[in-house]
XYZ file of C-alpha atoms in Angstrom:
97
model
C 0.000 0.000 0.000
C 2.807 2.419 0.869
C 4.301 1.870 -2.557
C 1.372 3.455 -4.372
C 0.526 5.987 -1.672
C 3.899 7.700 -1.353
C 5.582 9.975 -3.835
C 8.678 7.761 -3.640
C 6.663 4.698 -4.664
C 4.922 6.554 -7.465
C 8.204 7.869 -8.905
C 9.766 4.411 -8.606
C 6.787 2.867 -10.420
C 7.124 5.454 -13.199
C 10.837 4.691 -13.521
C 10.173 0.957 -13.757
C 7.484 1.540 -16.397
C 9.837 3.673 -18.518
C 12.594 1.074 -18.289
C 10.152 -1.639 -19.401
C 9.125 0.514 -22.368
C 12.816 0.943 -23.249
C 13.300 -2.835 -23.148
C 10.261 -3.306 -25.404
C 11.619 -0.815 -27.943
C 15.025 -2.521 -27.852
C 13.363 -5.897 -28.489
C 11.448 -4.447 -31.440
C 14.686 -3.042 -32.843
C 16.494 -6.339 -32.427
C 13.852 -8.796 -33.575
C 11.828 -6.796 -36.121
C 13.781 -3.832 -37.442
C 17.251 -5.391 -37.668
C 16.043 -8.396 -39.730
C 14.150 -6.001 -42.035
C 17.305 -3.958 -42.520
C 19.292 -7.084 -43.316
C 16.695 -8.408 -45.767
C 15.958 -5.147 -47.569
C 18.389 -2.352 -46.782
C 17.004 1.058 -47.509
C 15.884 4.342 -46.054
C 12.599 3.156 -44.505
C 13.960 0.585 -41.996
C 16.831 2.935 -41.205
C 14.408 5.777 -40.484
C 12.324 3.529 -38.228
C 15.424 2.402 -36.353
C 16.582 6.012 -35.970
C 13.178 7.042 -34.617
C 13.210 4.162 -32.127
C 16.739 4.951 -30.980
C 15.761 8.586 -30.400
C 12.714 7.414 -28.420
C 14.962 5.195 -26.286
C 17.308 8.109 -25.715
C 14.452 10.346 -24.589
C 13.192 7.620 -22.254
C 16.706 7.126 -20.851
C 16.913 10.835 -20.050
C 13.520 10.654 -18.350
C 14.690 7.646 -16.309
C 17.802 9.574 -15.301
C 15.636 12.501 -14.171
C 13.414 10.162 -12.147
C 16.429 8.504 -10.528
C 17.767 11.905 -9.498
C 14.342 12.741 -8.057
C 14.282 9.443 -6.156
C 17.508 10.468 -4.452
C 15.720 13.421 -2.882
C 12.602 11.579 -1.701
C 12.025 9.698 1.517
C 11.222 5.966 1.126
C 8.020 4.824 2.839
C 10.082 2.762 5.275
C 11.242 5.983 6.958
C 7.897 7.802 7.170
C 6.196 8.081 10.570
C 2.943 6.138 10.583
C -0.187 8.224 10.844
C 1.385 11.532 9.829
C 0.590 11.392 6.129
C 4.185 11.296 5.017
C 5.572 12.359 8.349
C 9.019 13.232 9.504
C 12.180 11.710 8.207
C 13.688 9.268 10.690
C 16.952 7.392 10.630
C 16.907 4.770 13.382
C 20.695 4.558 13.673
C 20.880 8.274 14.561
C 18.909 7.645 17.760
C 21.811 5.538 19.033
C 24.313 8.330 18.404
C 22.456 10.960 20.441
C-alpha cells in the first residue's frame, strides 16, 4: 500500500514503467527492425530504427531525471505512521544521540 501511496513509490513505479518501455523498444529493434534492414536495406527501416533509438534516448533521459528525483525523496520505510508522510527518521541516529 505504501508503494502506491507515497511519492517515492509513485516515482519508482514510473521509472520501472519507462525502463520496461525501453526494453520493449530494444526488443522491437532487435527482432523486427534489424532483420528487415538485413533483408531489404534502404531508407525506410533505417528511419524507423533512428526514430526508435531517439525514443529510447528520450526515455533514458527521463529515467535519469526520475532517478535523481528518487535520491531526494524519503522511502516509505522511513515515514512516521499516521502523519501522512511524516518526519524523516533514521533509526541509527537515535543511538548516536
